[in-house]
Each structure stands twice: as C-alpha cells, then as structure tokens.
C-alpha cells in the first residue's frame, strides 16, 4: 500500500504526571531535492520505529502547547496549538529534514537540515473534545508534501483524561462538507486497478453519466476547472458500474505552485481524487 508507515503516539505529562497533550497519527513526507548533478529526485521519508518527543510542552492559558517529535537521522516535526476560552486549534507545522541522511538523500547537493513551516488548517475544536480525522490530509510547500492520516489529537487535556467526545474533520463527514474548498484541503485518493473483464462477466451497459462542472478557488481566484462525466467500472466478483451524480457531488482540493488536486465526493462513500 502507498500509505505504509509507523504510527506515532505521544502522551505528554504535566508536573503532576497527568496527561496534558495526547496525539496518535500516521505521517510520511515526499521531498523533491537537487542532486550533485543538478537534476532533481524525489525522496520518501517515513517515520522510523524510534521516535522521541523531546521539547513537547503542555501549554496554558497564556502559552501555546507544542507537540514535537524527532526521528531518523536528524529529522523532526512539530505543531503548536493555541487556546481560547472555549476552543483550541493547530497553529503552525514545522518540519525539518536533514539531507545528511544518505539513506534517504544519497546524492543531495545541499547538505544539512532544511526547515519548512506551513500554516495548519485545523478548524477550532471545543475544549475537552478530541479531534479525529481518519481521512488523508496533504500539505504542500517548498518541494515538500506532508501526508497525514488516522489522526487523533487533544491539546489542553482537562483533568488528565482523554475526552470521549469527538470532533471529526470535514473529510470524515463528507455529506456536510462545503463546496468551497479551503486553501489547503483534506485529500483522499482512491487507487484503482483497471482489469479487462471477460465477455461473460462484463456488466450490462448503463446510461452515460451526467456531466458535472467542478471548480476550486484559491482565495478569490478560481484555480482549477473541470467539466467531466464520471462512471466507475469496479471489477469484482460481480462487476459494478457507478455513475457519479454531479447534483449530489461536492468538490474539494488544493492548488499549489506545481501541483493541483481535485477531490470529488458523492456523499455515498465514493471518493475520487485527481
């Protein structure tokens, strides 16, 4: 599978040994780097089994909480959380990768640690609620794509006990997702393999799918347009044809400097990512 990586679980304690910040999640990084021959290669950086969380901070009414992890040969990742009277939310994500790690960057032209900072798009979460997002989230900046999934996090934990009240991300509740995408959106990409079914098992033809018009905005500007009719041909024991209905399908995604992603969700657990 594409999203194979080690899970990270961090339980930060306060001075009384009570949990004040908890998180469990999966993540990996896709990094484009310049080689000694001045061309570019793509590297994949996964978490190792040995992860530390030195420097993590509980936070308070006046101080941001900090979740920080270190892994591999000089790589680190952190996110800080700010708090209001009723909510908390992620603020900035800081990722540092070390091109001296020759196992990942065997021929990197630039040597040493490189730091990327991006603004987190996490919506405010009610205090004493745990934020949960099983869907995949992408952050792209400066030739680095950060990928997260199966996220569970609670900052400013009260009374040392993780809450049983959940605040789910929009991607986990597609029927309520707005059609106007955020600047950086949650993206779930379904990987399919097209097989040529035998004539005896081919599904009967169905009507052509209705054409839909989908668009994404970056700020006030439209950055992606798609006019397309979509039909899924699922090869399984009993072949299945599915027409995507644009009237009930929401569009989400992100436009970057070098890549754009379009996610279509029909509200019936069908997610298509381009």
Short mmCIF file of C-alpha atoms in Angstrom, two decimals:
data_model
loop_
_atom_site.label_atom_id
_atom_site.label_comp_id
_atom_site.label_asym_id
_atom_site.label_seq_id
_atom_site.Cartn_x
_atom_site.Cartn_y
_atom_site.Cartn_z
CA UNK A 1 0.00 0.00 0.00
CA UNK A 2 1.06 3.58 -0.63
CA UNK A 3 0.39 4.79 2.88
CA UNK A 4 2.55 2.36 4.83
CA UNK A 5 4.33 3.96 7.75
CA UNK A 6 4.81 3.70 11.50
CA UNK A 7 2.15 5.13 13.79
CA UNK A 8 3.25 7.79 16.27
CA UNK A 9 1.73 8.05 19.73
CA UNK A 10 2.73 10.83 22.10
CA UNK A 11 1.40 11.27 25.64
CA UNK A 12 2.79 14.44 27.22
CA UNK A 13 2.58 14.70 31.03
CA UNK A 14 2.50 17.74 33.28
CA UNK A 15 4.37 18.21 36.56
CA UNK A 16 1.82 16.05 38.40
CA UNK A 17 2.28 13.24 35.82
CA UNK A 18 -1.19 13.83 34.36
CA UNK A 19 -1.75 13.78 30.59
CA UNK A 20 -1.93 17.32 29.19
CA UNK A 21 -1.39 16.69 25.46
CA UNK A 22 -2.13 13.49 23.56
CA UNK A 23 -1.76 12.57 19.90
CA UNK A 24 -1.65 9.46 17.74
CA UNK A 25 -1.27 9.69 13.98
CA UNK A 26 0.38 8.43 10.79
CA UNK A 27 2.52 10.60 8.52
CA UNK A 28 5.08 10.49 5.75
CA UNK A 29 6.89 13.01 3.57
CA UNK A 30 7.55 13.29 -0.16
CA UNK A 31 10.56 15.53 -0.83
CA UNK A 32 11.94 16.81 -4.14
CA UNK A 33 15.64 17.63 -3.82
CA UNK A 34 18.52 18.73 -6.04
CA UNK A 35 21.32 16.23 -6.66
CA UNK A 36 25.05 16.76 -7.19
CA UNK A 37 24.46 16.53 -10.94
CA UNK A 38 21.97 19.45 -10.68
CA UNK A 39 18.95 17.38 -11.58
CA UNK A 40 16.10 16.64 -9.18
CA UNK A 41 14.97 13.45 -7.48
CA UNK A 42 12.00 12.53 -5.32
CA UNK A 43 12.62 11.01 -1.92
CA UNK A 44 10.18 9.42 0.50
CA UNK A 45 10.79 9.93 4.21
CA UNK A 46 8.92 7.63 6.58
CA UNK A 47 8.92 7.59 10.34
CA UNK A 48 11.23 5.11 11.98
CA UNK A 49 10.18 2.92 14.88
CA UNK A 50 12.30 5.03 17.23
CA UNK A 51 10.56 8.37 17.75
CA UNK A 52 11.25 10.77 20.61
CA UNK A 53 9.15 13.74 21.70
CA UNK A 54 11.69 15.98 23.37
CA UNK A 55 10.61 19.59 23.75
CA UNK A 56 6.86 18.94 23.83
CA UNK A 57 5.01 21.43 26.04
CA UNK A 58 1.65 21.15 27.81
CA UNK A 59 0.64 24.76 27.23
CA UNK A 60 -1.58 27.01 29.32
CA UNK A 61 -3.96 29.94 29.02
CA UNK A 62 -1.02 32.17 28.11
CA UNK A 63 1.38 29.70 26.46
CA UNK A 64 0.88 27.61 23.31
CA UNK A 65 1.08 23.84 23.58
CA UNK A 66 3.77 22.17 21.47
CA UNK A 67 3.81 18.64 20.10
CA UNK A 68 7.33 17.85 18.86
CA UNK A 69 8.83 14.59 17.59
CA UNK A 70 12.28 13.61 16.37
CA UNK A 71 13.08 10.61 14.19
CA UNK A 72 15.67 9.08 11.89
CA UNK A 73 18.95 10.83 11.13
CA UNK A 74 18.24 14.36 12.31
CA UNK A 75 14.62 14.79 11.16
CA UNK A 76 11.97 16.49 13.29
CA UNK A 77 8.36 17.61 13.12
CA UNK A 78 6.24 19.77 15.40
CA UNK A 79 2.91 21.57 15.68
CA UNK A 80 1.86 24.21 18.19
CA UNK A 81 -1.68 24.65 19.50
CA UNK A 82 -3.28 27.88 20.65
CA UNK A 83 -6.17 28.15 23.08
CA UNK A 84 -9.12 30.49 23.53
CA UNK A 85 -11.69 30.46 26.31
CA UNK A 86 -13.68 27.69 24.59
CA UNK A 87 -11.58 26.17 21.79
CA UNK A 88 -8.13 25.10 20.70
CA UNK A 89 -6.62 24.68 17.24
CA UNK A 90 -3.37 23.92 15.44
CA UNK A 91 -1.33 26.95 14.51
CA UNK A 92 1.91 26.23 12.62
CA UNK A 93 3.54 22.99 11.49
CA UNK A 94 7.34 22.96 11.40
CA UNK A 95 9.15 20.16 9.56
CA UNK A 96 12.93 19.80 9.40
CA UNK A 97 14.59 17.18 7.21
CA UNK A 98 18.31 16.53 7.16
CA UNK A 99 19.88 15.88 3.76
CA UNK A 100 22.94 14.46 5.52
CA UNK A 101 20.82 11.32 5.86
CA UNK A 102 22.42 9.48 2.93
CA UNK A 103 19.95 6.61 3.14
CA UNK A 104 17.16 8.98 2.06
CA UNK A 105 19.18 11.61 0.17
CA UNK A 106 22.20 9.70 -1.19
CA UNK A 107 23.36 12.42 -3.59
CA UNK A 108 21.90 15.67 -2.25
CA UNK A 109 23.69 18.80 -3.40
CA UNK A 110 22.62 20.83 -0.38
CA UNK A 111 23.77 19.28 2.88
CA UNK A 112 22.32 19.79 6.33
CA UNK A 113 18.94 20.48 7.93
CA UNK A 114 16.22 22.25 5.92
CA UNK A 115 13.14 23.64 7.67
CA UNK A 116 9.66 24.08 6.21
CA UNK A 117 6.88 25.96 8.05
CA UNK A 118 3.22 25.79 6.98
CA UNK A 119 0.01 27.12 8.47
CA UNK A 120 -2.24 24.38 9.85
CA UNK A 121 -5.82 24.40 8.54
CA UNK A 122 -7.33 22.61 11.53
CA UNK A 123 -10.65 24.15 12.48
CA UNK A 124 -11.19 25.24 16.12
CA UNK A 125 -12.08 22.32 18.38
CA UNK A 126 -14.11 22.65 21.55
CA UNK A 127 -12.06 22.26 24.70
CA UNK A 128 -12.42 18.81 26.25
CA UNK A 129 -13.02 17.36 22.76
CA UNK A 130 -10.62 15.10 20.92
CA UNK A 131 -10.00 15.87 17.24
CA UNK A 132 -10.24 12.80 14.97
CA UNK A 133 -9.54 12.56 11.23
CA UNK A 134 -9.11 9.19 9.51
CA UNK A 135 -9.02 10.76 6.03
CA UNK A 136 -5.78 11.77 4.36
CA UNK A 137 -4.54 15.34 4.63
CA UNK A 138 -1.89 16.89 2.37
CA UNK A 139 0.26 19.97 2.99
CA UNK A 140 2.48 21.18 0.14
CA UNK A 141 5.22 23.79 0.47
CA UNK A 142 8.74 24.30 -0.89
CA UNK A 143 9.10 20.96 -2.71
CA UNK A 144 7.77 19.05 0.30
CA UNK A 145 4.45 17.23 0.56
CA UNK A 146 3.45 16.26 4.10
CA UNK A 147 0.86 13.49 4.29
CA UNK A 148 -1.18 12.70 7.42
CA UNK A 149 -3.92 10.18 8.16
CA UNK A 150 -5.57 8.39 11.10
CA UNK A 151 -5.09 11.46 13.29
CA UNK A 152 -6.27 11.63 16.91
CA UNK A 153 -5.21 14.62 18.97
CA UNK A 154 -6.30 16.53 22.04
CA UNK A 155 -4.48 19.58 23.35
CA UNK A 156 -5.04 21.16 26.77
CA UNK A 157 -6.39 17.91 28.20
CA UNK A 158 -8.51 18.53 31.28
CA UNK A 159 -8.04 16.54 34.50
CA UNK A 160 -5.52 14.25 32.79
CA UNK A 161 -8.23 12.27 30.98
CA UNK A 162 -8.62 11.99 27.19
CA UNK A 163 -12.15 13.03 26.24
CA UNK A 164 -14.66 10.62 24.76
CA UNK A 165 -16.27 13.50 22.84
CA UNK A 166 -15.03 13.62 19.24
CA UNK A 167 -14.78 16.48 16.77
CA UNK A 168 -14.41 14.93 13.32
CA UNK A 169 -12.74 16.59 10.35
CA UNK A 170 -14.84 17.59 7.35
CA UNK A 171 -13.37 14.85 5.18
CA UNK A 172 -14.67 12.20 7.59
CA UNK A 173 -18.17 13.64 7.28
CA UNK A 174 -18.47 14.17 3.51
CA UNK A 175 -22.20 14.85 3.42
CA UNK A 176 -21.72 18.05 5.37
CA UNK A 177 -18.61 19.20 3.52
CA UNK A 178 -18.95 22.65 1.91
CA UNK A 179 -18.39 23.03 -1.82
CA UNK A 180 -15.95 25.92 -1.33
CA UNK A 181 -12.53 24.38 -0.53
CA UNK A 182 -10.03 25.75 2.00
CA UNK A 183 -6.60 26.92 0.89
CA UNK A 184 -5.14 23.52 1.78
CA UNK A 185 -7.71 20.73 1.76
CA UNK A 186 -8.04 17.22 3.03
CA UNK A 187 -7.50 14.86 0.13
CA UNK A 188 -8.29 11.17 -0.06
CA UNK A 189 -7.16 9.44 -3.23
CA UNK A 190 -8.66 6.12 -4.23
CA UNK A 191 -6.22 3.88 -6.09
CA UNK A 192 -7.89 1.58 -8.60
CA UNK A 193 -6.64 -1.10 -10.94
CA UNK A 194 -8.43 -1.47 -14.26
CA UNK A 195 -8.94 -5.06 -15.33
CA UNK A 196 -10.32 -6.30 -18.62
CA UNK A 197 -13.33 -8.43 -17.65
CA UNK A 198 -14.17 -11.45 -19.71
CA UNK A 199 -17.17 -11.11 -22.04
CA UNK A 200 -19.19 -13.47 -19.87
CA UNK A 201 -18.82 -11.26 -16.78
CA UNK A 202 -18.99 -7.80 -18.36
CA UNK A 203 -21.69 -5.62 -16.80
CA UNK A 204 -24.62 -4.54 -18.88
CA UNK A 205 -24.31 -1.05 -20.36
CA UNK A 206 -25.97 1.73 -18.41
CA UNK A 207 -26.82 5.27 -19.36
CA UNK A 208 -23.99 7.73 -19.84
CA UNK A 209 -23.08 9.68 -16.70
CA UNK A 210 -24.32 13.24 -16.35
CA UNK A 211 -21.66 15.88 -16.98
CA UNK A 212 -20.70 17.94 -13.95
CA UNK A 213 -18.90 21.27 -13.63
CA UNK A 214 -16.43 21.43 -10.74
CA UNK A 215 -14.15 24.26 -9.66
CA UNK A 216 -11.69 25.18 -6.92
CA UNK A 217 -10.75 28.59 -5.60
CA UNK A 218 -7.54 29.86 -4.06
CA UNK A 219 -8.60 32.96 -2.19
CA UNK A 220 -10.94 34.83 -4.52
CA UNK A 221 -9.47 33.36 -7.70
CA UNK A 222 -10.58 30.21 -9.48
CA UNK A 223 -7.52 27.98 -9.83
CA UNK A 224 -8.97 24.76 -11.26
CA UNK A 225 -11.89 23.97 -13.57
CA UNK A 226 -13.17 20.55 -14.59
CA UNK A 227 -16.12 19.59 -16.78
CA UNK A 228 -16.46 15.82 -16.74
CA UNK A 229 -18.90 12.94 -16.67
CA UNK A 230 -17.68 10.09 -14.45
CA UNK A 231 -18.52 6.41 -14.44
CA UNK A 232 -16.73 3.86 -12.26
CA UNK A 233 -16.29 0.33 -13.52
CA UNK A 234 -15.48 -1.79 -10.48
CA UNK A 235 -14.04 -5.23 -11.27
CA UNK A 236 -15.01 -7.70 -8.57
CA UNK A 237 -16.96 -10.97 -8.20
CA UNK A 238 -19.99 -9.16 -9.54
CA UNK A 239 -18.88 -6.26 -11.78
CA UNK A 240 -20.39 -2.96 -10.80
CA UNK A 241 -20.97 0.27 -12.73
CA UNK A 242 -21.49 3.51 -10.80
CA UNK A 243 -22.42 6.86 -12.32
CA UNK A 244 -21.29 9.89 -10.32
CA UNK A 245 -24.17 12.32 -9.94
CA UNK A 246 -22.88 15.92 -10.04
CA UNK A 247 -26.02 17.16 -8.28
CA UNK A 248 -25.04 15.33 -5.11
CA UNK A 249 -21.25 15.52 -5.51
CA UNK A 250 -19.09 18.06 -3.69
CA UNK A 251 -15.71 19.27 -4.90
CA UNK A 252 -12.73 19.89 -2.66
CA UNK A 253 -8.99 20.11 -3.21
CA UNK A 254 -5.97 22.37 -3.35
CA UNK A 255 -3.98 24.39 -5.89
CA UNK A 256 -0.22 24.58 -5.36
CA UNK A 257 2.59 26.17 -7.31
CA UNK A 258 3.39 22.98 -9.20
CA UNK A 259 0.51 20.60 -8.44
CA UNK A 260 -3.25 20.73 -8.10
CA UNK A 261 -5.58 18.18 -6.53
CA UNK A 262 -9.31 17.74 -7.10
CA UNK A 263 -11.38 15.56 -4.77
CA UNK A 264 -14.94 14.59 -5.62
CA UNK A 265 -17.26 13.12 -3.00
CA UNK A 266 -20.70 11.87 -3.97
CA UNK A 267 -21.96 11.59 -0.40
CA UNK A 268 -22.28 7.79 -0.70
CA UNK A 269 -18.77 6.85 0.47
CA UNK A 270 -17.33 7.22 -3.05
CA UNK A 271 -14.19 9.38 -3.02
CA UNK A 272 -12.28 10.15 -6.23
CA UNK A 273 -9.03 12.07 -6.19
CA UNK A 274 -7.25 13.55 -9.21
#
